[in-house]
PDB file of C-alpha atoms and ligand atoms in Angstrom:
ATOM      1  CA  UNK A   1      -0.030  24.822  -9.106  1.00  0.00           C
ATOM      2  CA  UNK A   2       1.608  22.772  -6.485  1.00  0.00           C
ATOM      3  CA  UNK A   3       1.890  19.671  -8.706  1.00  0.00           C
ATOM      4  CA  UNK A   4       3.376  21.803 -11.195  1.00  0.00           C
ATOM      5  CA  UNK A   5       6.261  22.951  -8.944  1.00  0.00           C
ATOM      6  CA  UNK A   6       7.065  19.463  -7.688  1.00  0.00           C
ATOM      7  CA  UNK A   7       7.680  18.971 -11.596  1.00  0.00           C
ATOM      8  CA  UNK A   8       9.456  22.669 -12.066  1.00  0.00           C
ATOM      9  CA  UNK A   9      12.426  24.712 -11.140  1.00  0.00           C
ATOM     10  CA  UNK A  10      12.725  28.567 -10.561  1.00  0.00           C
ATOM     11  CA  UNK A  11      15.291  31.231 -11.455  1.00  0.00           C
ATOM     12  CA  UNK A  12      15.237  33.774  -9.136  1.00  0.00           C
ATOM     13  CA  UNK A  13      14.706  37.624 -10.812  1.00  0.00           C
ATOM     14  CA  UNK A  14      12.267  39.842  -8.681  1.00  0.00           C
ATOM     15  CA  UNK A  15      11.355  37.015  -6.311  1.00  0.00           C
ATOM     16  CA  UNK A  16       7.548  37.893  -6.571  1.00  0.00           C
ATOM     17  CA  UNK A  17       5.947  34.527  -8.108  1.00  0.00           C
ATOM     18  CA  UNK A  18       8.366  31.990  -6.543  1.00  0.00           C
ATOM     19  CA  UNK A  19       7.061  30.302  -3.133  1.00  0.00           C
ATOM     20  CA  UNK A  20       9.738  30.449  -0.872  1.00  0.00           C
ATOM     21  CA  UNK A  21       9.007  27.357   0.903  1.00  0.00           C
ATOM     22  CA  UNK A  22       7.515  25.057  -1.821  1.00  0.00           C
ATOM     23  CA  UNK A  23       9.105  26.096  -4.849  1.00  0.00           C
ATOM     24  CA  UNK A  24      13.059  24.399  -5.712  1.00  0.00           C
ATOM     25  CA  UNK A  25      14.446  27.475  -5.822  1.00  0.00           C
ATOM     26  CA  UNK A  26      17.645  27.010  -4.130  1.00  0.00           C
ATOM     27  CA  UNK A  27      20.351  24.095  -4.099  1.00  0.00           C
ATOM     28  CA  UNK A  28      18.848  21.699  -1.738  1.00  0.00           C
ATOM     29  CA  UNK A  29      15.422  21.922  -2.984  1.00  0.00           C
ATOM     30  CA  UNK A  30      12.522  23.041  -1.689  1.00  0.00           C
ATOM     31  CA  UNK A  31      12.480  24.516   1.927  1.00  0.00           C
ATOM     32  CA  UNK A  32       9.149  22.879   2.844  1.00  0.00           C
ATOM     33  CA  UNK A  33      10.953  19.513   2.901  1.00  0.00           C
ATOM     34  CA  UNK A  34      15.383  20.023   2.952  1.00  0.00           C
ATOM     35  CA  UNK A  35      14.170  22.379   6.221  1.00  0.00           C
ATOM     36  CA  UNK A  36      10.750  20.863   7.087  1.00  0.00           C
ATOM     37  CA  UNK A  37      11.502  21.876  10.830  1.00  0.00           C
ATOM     38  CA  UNK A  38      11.801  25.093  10.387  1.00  0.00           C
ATOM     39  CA  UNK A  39       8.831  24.830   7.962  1.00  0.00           C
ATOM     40  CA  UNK A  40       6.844  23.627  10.328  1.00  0.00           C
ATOM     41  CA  UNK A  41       7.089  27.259  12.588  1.00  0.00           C
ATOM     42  CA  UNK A  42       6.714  29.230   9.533  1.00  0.00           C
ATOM     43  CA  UNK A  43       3.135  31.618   9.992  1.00  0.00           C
ATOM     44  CA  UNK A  44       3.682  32.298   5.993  1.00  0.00           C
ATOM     45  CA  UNK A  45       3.211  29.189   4.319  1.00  0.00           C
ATOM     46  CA  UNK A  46       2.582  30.923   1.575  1.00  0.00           C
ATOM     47  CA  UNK A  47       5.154  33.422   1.304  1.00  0.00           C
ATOM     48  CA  UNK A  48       6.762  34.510  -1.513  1.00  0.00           C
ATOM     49  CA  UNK A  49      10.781  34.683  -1.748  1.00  0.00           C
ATOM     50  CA  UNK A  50      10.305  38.577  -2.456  1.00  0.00           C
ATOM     51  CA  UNK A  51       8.171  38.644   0.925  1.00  0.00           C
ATOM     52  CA  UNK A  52      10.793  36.350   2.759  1.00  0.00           C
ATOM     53  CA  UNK A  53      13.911  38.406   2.101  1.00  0.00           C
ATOM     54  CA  UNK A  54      12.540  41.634   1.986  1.00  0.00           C
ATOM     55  CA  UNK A  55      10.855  41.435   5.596  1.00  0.00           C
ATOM     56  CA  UNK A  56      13.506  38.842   6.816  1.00  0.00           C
ATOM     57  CA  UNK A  57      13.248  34.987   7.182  1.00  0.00           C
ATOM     58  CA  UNK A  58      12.435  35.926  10.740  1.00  0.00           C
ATOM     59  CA  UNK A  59       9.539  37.972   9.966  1.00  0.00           C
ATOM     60  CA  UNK A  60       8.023  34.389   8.739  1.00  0.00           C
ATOM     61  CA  UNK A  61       8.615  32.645  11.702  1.00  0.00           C
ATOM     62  CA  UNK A  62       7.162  31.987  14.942  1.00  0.00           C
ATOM     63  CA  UNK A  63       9.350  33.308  17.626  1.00  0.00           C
ATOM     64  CA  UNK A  64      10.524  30.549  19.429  1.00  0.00           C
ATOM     65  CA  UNK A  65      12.026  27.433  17.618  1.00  0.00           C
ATOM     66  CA  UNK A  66      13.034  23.928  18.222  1.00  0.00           C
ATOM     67  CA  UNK A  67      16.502  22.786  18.444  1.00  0.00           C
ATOM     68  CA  UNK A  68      16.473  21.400  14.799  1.00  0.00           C
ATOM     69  CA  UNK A  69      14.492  24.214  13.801  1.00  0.00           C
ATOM     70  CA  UNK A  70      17.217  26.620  15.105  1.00  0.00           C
ATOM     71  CA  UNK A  71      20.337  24.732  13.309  1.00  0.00           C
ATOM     72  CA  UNK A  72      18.513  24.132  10.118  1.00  0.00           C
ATOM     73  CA  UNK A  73      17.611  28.054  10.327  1.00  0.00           C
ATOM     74  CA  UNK A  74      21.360  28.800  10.789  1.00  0.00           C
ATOM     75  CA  UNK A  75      22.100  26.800   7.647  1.00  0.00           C
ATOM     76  CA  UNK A  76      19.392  28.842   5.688  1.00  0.00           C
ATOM     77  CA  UNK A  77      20.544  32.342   6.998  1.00  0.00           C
ATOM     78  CA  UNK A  78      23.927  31.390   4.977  1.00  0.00           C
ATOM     79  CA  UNK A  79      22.318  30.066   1.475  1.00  0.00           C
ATOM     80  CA  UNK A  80      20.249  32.904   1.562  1.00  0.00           C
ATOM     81  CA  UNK A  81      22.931  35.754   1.712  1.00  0.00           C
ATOM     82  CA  UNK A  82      23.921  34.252  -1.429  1.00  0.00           C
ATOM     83  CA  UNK A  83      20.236  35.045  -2.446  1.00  0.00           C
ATOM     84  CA  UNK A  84      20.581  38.770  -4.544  1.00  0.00           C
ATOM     85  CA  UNK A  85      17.042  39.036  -6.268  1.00  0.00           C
ATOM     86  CA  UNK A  86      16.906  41.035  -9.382  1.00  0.00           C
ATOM     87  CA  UNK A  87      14.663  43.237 -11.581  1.00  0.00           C
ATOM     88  CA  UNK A  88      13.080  40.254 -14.018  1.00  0.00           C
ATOM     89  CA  UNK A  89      10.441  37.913 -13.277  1.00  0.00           C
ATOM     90  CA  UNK A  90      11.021  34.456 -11.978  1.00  0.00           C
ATOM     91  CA  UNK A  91      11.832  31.903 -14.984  1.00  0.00           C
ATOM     92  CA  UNK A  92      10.030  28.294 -14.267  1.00  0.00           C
ATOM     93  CA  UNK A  93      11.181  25.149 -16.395  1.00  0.00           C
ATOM     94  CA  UNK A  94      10.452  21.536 -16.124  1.00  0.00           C
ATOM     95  CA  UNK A  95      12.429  19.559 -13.944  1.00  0.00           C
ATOM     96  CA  UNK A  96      10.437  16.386 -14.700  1.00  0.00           C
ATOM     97  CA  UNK A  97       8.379  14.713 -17.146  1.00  0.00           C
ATOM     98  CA  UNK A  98       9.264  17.030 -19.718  1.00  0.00           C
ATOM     99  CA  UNK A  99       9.796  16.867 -23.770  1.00  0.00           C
ATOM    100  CA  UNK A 100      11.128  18.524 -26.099  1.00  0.00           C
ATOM    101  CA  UNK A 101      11.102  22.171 -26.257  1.00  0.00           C
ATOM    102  CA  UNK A 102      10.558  21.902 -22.448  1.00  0.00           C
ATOM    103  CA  UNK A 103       6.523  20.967 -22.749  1.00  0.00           C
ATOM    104  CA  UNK A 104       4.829  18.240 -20.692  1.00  0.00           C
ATOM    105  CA  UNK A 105       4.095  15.124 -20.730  1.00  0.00           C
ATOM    106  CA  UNK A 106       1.213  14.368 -19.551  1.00  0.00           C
ATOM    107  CA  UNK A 107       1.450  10.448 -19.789  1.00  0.00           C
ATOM    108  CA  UNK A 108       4.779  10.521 -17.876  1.00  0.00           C
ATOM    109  CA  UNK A 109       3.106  12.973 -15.126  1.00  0.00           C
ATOM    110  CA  UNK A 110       0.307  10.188 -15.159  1.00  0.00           C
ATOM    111  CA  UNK A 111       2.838   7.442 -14.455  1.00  0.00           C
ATOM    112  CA  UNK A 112       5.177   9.623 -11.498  1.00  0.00           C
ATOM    113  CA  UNK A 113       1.484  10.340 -10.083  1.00  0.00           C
ATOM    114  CA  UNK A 114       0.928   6.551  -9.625  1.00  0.00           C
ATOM    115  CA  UNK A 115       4.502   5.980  -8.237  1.00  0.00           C
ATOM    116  CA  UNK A 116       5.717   4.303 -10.882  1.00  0.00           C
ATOM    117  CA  UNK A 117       2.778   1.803 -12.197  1.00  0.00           C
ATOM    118  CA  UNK A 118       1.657   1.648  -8.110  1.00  0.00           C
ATOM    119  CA  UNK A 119      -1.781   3.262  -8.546  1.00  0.00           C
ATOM    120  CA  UNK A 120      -3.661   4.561  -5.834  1.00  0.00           C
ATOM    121  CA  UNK A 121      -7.264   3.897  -5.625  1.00  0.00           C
ATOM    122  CA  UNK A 122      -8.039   7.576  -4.793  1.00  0.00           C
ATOM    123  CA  UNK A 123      -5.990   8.812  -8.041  1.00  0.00           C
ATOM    124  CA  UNK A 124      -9.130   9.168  -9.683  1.00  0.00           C
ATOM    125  CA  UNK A 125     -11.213  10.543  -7.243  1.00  0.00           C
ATOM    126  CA  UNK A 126      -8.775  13.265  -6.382  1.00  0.00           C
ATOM    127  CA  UNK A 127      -7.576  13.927  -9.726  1.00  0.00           C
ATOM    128  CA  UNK A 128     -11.262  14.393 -11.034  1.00  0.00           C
ATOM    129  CA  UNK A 129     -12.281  16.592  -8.028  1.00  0.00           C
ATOM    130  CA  UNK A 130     -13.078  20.386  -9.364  1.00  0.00           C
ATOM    131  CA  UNK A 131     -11.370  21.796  -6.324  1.00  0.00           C
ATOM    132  CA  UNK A 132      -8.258  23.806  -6.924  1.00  0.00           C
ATOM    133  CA  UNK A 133      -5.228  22.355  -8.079  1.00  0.00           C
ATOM    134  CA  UNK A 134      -4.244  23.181  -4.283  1.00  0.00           C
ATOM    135  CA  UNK A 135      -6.842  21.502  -2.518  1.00  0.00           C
ATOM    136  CA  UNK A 136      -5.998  18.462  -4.827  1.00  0.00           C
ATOM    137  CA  UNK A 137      -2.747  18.429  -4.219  1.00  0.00           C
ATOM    138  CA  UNK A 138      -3.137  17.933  -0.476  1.00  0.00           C
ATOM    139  CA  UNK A 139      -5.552  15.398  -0.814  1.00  0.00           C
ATOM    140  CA  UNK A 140      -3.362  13.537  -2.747  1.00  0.00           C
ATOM    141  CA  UNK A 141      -1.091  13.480   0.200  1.00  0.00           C
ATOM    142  CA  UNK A 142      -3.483  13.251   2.368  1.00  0.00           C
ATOM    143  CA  UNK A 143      -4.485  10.187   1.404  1.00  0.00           C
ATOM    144  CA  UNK A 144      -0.813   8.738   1.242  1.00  0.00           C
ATOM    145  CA  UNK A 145      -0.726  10.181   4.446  1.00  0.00           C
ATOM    146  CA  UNK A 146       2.380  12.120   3.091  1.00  0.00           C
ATOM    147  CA  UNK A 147       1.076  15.426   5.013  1.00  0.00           C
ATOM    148  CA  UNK A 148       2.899  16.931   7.571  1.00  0.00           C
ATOM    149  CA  UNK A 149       1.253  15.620  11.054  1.00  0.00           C
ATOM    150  CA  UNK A 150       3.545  14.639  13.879  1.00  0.00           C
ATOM    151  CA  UNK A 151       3.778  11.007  12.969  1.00  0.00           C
ATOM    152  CA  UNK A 152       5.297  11.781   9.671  1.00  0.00           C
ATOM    153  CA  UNK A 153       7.542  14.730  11.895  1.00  0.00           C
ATOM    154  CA  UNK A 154       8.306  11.795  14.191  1.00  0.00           C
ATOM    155  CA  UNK A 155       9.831   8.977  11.491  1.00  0.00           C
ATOM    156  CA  UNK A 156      11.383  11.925  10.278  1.00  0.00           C
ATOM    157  CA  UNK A 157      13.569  12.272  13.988  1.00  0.00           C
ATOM    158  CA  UNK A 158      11.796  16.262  13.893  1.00  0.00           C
ATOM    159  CA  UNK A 159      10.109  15.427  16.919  1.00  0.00           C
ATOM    160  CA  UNK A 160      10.353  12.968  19.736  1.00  0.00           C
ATOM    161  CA  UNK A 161       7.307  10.518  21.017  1.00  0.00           C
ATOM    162  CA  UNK A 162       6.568  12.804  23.559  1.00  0.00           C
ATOM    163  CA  UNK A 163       5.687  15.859  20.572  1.00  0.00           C
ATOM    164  CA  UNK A 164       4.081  13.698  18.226  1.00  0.00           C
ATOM    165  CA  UNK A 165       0.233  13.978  19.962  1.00  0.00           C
ATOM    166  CA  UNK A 166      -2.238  15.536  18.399  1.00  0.00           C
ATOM    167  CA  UNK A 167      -2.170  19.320  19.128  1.00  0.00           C
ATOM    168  CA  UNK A 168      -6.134  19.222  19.339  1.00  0.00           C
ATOM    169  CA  UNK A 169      -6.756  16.584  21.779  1.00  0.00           C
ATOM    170  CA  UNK A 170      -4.701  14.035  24.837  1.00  0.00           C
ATOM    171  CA  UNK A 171      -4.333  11.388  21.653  1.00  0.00           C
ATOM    172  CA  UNK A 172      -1.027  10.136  21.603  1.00  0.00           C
ATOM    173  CA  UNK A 173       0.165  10.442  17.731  1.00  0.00           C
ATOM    174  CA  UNK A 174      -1.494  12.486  15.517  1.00  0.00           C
ATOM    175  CA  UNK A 175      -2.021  11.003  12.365  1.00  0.00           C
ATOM    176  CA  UNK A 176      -3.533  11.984   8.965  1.00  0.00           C
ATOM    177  CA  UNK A 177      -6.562   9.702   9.690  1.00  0.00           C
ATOM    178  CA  UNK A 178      -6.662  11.165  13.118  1.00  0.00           C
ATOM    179  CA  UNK A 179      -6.422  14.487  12.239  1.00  0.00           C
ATOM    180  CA  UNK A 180      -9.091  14.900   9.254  1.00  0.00           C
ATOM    181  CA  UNK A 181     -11.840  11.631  10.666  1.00  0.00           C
ATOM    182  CA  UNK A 182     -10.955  10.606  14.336  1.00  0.00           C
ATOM    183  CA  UNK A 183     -10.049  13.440  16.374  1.00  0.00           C
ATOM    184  CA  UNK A 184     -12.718  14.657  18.693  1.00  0.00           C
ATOM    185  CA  UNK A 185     -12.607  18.165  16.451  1.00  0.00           C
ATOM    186  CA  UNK A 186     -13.203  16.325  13.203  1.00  0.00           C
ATOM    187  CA  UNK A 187     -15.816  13.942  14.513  1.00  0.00           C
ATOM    188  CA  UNK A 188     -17.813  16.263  15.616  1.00  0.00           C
ATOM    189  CA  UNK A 189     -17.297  18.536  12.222  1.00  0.00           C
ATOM    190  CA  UNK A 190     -18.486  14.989  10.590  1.00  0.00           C
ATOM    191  CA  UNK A 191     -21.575  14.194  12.615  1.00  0.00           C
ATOM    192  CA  UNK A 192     -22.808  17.806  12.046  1.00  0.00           C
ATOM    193  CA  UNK A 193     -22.477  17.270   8.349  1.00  0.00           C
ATOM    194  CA  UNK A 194     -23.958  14.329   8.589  1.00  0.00           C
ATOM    195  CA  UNK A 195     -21.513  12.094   7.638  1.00  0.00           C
ATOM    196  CA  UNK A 196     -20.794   8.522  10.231  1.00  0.00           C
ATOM    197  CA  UNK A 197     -17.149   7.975  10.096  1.00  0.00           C
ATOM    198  CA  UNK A 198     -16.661   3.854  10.842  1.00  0.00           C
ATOM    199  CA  UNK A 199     -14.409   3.484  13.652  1.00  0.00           C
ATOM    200  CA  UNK A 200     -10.790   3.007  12.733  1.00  0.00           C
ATOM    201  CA  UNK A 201     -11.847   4.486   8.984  1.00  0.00           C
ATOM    202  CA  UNK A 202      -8.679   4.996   7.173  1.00  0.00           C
ATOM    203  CA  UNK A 203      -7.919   8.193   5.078  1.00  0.00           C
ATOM    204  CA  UNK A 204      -6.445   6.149   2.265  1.00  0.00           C
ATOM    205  CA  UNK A 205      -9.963   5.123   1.920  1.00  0.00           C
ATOM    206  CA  UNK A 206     -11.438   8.398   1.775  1.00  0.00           C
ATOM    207  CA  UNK A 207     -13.284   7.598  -1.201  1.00  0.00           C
ATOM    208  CA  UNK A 208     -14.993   5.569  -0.267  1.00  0.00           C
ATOM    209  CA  UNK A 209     -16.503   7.396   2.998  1.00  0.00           C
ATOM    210  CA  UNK A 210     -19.783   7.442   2.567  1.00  0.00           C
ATOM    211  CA  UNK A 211     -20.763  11.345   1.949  1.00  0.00           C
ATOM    212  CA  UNK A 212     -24.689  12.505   3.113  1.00  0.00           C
ATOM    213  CA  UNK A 213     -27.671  11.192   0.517  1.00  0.00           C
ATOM    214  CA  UNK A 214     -28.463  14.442  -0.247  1.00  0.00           C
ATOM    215  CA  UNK A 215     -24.885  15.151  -1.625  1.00  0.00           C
ATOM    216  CA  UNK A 216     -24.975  14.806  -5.646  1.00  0.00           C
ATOM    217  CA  UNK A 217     -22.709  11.939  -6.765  1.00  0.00           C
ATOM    218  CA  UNK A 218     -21.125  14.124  -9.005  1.00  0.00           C
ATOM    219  CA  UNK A 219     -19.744  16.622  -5.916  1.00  0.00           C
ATOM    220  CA  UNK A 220     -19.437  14.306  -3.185  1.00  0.00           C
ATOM    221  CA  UNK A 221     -15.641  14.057  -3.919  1.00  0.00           C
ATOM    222  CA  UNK A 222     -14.918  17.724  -4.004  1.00  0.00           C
ATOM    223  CA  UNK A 223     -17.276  17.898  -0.652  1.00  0.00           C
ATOM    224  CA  UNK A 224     -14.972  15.883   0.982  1.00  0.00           C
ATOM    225  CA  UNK A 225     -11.473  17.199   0.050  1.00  0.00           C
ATOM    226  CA  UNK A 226     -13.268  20.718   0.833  1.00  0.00           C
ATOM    227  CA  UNK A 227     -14.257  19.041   4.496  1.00  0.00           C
ATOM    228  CA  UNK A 228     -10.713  17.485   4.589  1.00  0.00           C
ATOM    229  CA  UNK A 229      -9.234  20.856   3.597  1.00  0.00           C
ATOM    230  CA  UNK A 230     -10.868  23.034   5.835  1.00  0.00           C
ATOM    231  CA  UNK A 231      -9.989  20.774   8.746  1.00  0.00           C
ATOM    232  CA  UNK A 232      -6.402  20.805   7.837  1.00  0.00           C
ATOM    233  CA  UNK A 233      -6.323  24.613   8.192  1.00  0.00           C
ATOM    234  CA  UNK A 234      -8.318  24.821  10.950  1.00  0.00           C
ATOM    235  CA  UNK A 235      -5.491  22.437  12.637  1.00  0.00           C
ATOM    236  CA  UNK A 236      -2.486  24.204  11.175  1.00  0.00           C
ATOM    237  CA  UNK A 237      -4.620  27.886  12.276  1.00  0.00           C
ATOM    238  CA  UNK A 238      -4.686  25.838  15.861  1.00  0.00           C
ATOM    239  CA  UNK A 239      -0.720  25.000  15.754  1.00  0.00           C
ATOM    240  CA  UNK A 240       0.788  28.390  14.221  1.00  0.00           C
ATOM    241  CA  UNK A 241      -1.385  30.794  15.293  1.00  0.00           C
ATOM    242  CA  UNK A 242      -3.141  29.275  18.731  1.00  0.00           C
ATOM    243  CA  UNK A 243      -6.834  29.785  17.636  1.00  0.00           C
ATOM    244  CA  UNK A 244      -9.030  27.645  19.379  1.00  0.00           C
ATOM    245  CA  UNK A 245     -11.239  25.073  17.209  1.00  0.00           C
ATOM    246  CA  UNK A 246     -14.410  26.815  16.383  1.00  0.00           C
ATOM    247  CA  UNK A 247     -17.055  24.356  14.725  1.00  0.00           C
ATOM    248  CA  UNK A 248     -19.567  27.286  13.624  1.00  0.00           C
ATOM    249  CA  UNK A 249     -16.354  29.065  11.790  1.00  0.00           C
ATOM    250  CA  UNK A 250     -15.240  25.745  10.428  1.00  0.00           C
ATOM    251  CA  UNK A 251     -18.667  25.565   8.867  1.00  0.00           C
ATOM    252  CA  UNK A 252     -18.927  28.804   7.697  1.00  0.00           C
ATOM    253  CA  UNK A 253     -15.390  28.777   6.247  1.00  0.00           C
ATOM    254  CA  UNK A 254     -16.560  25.362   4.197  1.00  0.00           C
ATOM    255  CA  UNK A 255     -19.966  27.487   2.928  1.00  0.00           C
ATOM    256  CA  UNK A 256     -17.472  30.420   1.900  1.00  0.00           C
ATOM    257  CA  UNK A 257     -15.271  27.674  -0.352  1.00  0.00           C
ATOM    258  CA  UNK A 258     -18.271  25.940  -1.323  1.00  0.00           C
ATOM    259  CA  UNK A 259     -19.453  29.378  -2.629  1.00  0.00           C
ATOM    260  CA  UNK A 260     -16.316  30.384  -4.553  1.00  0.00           C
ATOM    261  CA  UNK A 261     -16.026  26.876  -5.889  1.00  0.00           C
ATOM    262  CA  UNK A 262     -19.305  26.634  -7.596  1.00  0.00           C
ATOM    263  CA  UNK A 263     -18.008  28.355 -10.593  1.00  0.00           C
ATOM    264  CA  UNK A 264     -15.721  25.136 -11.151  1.00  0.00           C
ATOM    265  CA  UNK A 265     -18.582  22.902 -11.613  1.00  0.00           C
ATOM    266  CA  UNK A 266     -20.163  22.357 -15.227  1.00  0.00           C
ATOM    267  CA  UNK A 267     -23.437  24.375 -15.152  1.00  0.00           C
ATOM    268  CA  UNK A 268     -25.534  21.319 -14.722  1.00  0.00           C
ATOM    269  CA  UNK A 269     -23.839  20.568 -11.469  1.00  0.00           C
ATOM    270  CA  UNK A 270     -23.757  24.316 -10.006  1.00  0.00           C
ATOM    271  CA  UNK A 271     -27.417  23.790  -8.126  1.00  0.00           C
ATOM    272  CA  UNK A 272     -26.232  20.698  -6.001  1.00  0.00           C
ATOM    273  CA  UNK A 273     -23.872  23.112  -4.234  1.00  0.00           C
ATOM    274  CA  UNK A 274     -27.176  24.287  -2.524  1.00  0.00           C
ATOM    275  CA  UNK A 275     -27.370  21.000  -0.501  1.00  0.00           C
ATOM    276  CA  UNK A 276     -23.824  21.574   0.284  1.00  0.00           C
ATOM    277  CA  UNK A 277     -24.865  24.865   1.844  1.00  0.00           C
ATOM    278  CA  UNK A 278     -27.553  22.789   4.093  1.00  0.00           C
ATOM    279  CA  UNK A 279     -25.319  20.508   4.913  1.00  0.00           C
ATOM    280  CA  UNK A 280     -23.013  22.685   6.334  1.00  0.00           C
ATOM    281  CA  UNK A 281     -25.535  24.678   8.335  1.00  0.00           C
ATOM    282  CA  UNK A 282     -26.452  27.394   6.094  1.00  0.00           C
ATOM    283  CA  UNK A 283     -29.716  27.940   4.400  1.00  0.00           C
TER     284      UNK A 283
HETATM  285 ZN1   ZN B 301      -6.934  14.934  18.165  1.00  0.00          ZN
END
């Protein structure tokens, strides 16, 4: 779903299927990036527009914002007044890499995926995961480093030197490589897992991290976007919220998704998840 709406743009009716904050739904785009600092205090990622304007924008934020937070919030409060949702559902249509009669294509989707004939050398690894389309999705920019952790926030002026450490340790710029392999939090996730992460281990080369022996070949890619995952919301949980880093729930969250993503594997492949369940502490 989230590659789809980079591709696809909605007409508001009732609001309900239409992500406020990821969908282009509005003029500018979508709000996750035209008003990524005042995405970045939102505690509903994943709200809907229907959620949004019915509780209020504010009921989506955290209560105190930053300065460009506050003025791109300003600019928000007066496109949305021009918001009125109605009583139809939401109509989707294909922005991008689409044919006639509005159908995809999947060999121009294969070419904008590799940034125009630049491929990536996790493409395939990613893109043949069984995780959900999600979970792909942010492993894709994970790996291009493309997710939002306060070095990206800093070349993007959101936040100064000073805010750009990580928010789980004293390091100095949190980085995608920092915050999924190198940060005290994710080592220690890794080492219980039993996977070494080489010093200065890049997450562009995530596929090539060597994953535990008793991990099938066939998983080992979807066990490490689901490691990479899970750390990502355990960060954002830390960031939004203020939970404190937990490594027994980080495990147990990873055994709950390994659990509900079994059914995505062929049926040959559903028994390896059991040595995912031992690797991450469970029986
Ligand atoms: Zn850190």
């Amino acid at each position: 779903m989230p590659l789809y709406r980079c591709l696809t743009r909605v007409e508001i009716g009732d609001g309900g299927r239409t992500s406020f904050w990821h969908d282009d739904w509005l003029p500018g785009g979508p709000l996750s990036i035209s008003a990524a600092a005042l995405y970045s205090h939102t505690t509903s990622p994943e709200a809907t527009v229907a959620q949004a304007l019915a509780g209020g924008i504010d009921s989506i934020l955290a209560p105190r914002l930053s300065r460009v937070g506050a003025r791109e919030l300003d600019s928000l409060r007066a496109a949305l007044d021009e918001v009125a949702l109605g009583d139809g559902a939401d109509r989707r249509s294909l922005t991008r890499c689409s044919g006639p009669r509005n159908k995809l294509i999947t060999g121009a989707l294969y070419r904008l995926c590799n940034f125009g004939g630049v491929s990536s050398a996790n493409a395939g690894f990613i893109w043949r995961c069984h995780t959900p389309s999600r979970v792909s999705f942010f492993g894709w920019l994970l790996t291009l480093s493309r997710v939002q952790t306060r070095d990206t926030l800093l070349r993007k002026t959101i936040v100064d030197a000073a805010g750009a450490g990580c928010p789980l340790c004293d390091a100095t710029l949190e980085t995608a490589s920092h915050m999924t392999l190198h940060c005290p939090v994710a080592a220690r996730f890794w080492s219980t897992v039993g996977v070494e992460v080489p010093r200065d281990f890049h997450v562009r080369d995530l596929h090539l991290l060597p994953m535990p022996s008793s991990i099938s070949m066939e998983t080992a890619p979807t066990f490490a976007l689901l490691c990479c995952w899970q750390l990502w919301k355990q960060r954002n949980a830390a960031v939004f919220r203020g939970e404190v880093p937990s490594l027994p729930l980080l495990l147990k969250l990873c055994r709950d998704d390994a659990t509900m993503w079994r059914g995505r594997f062929p049926d040959s492949q559903r028994s390896h998840i059991d040595a995912w369940h031992v690797c991450l502490g469970g029986t």
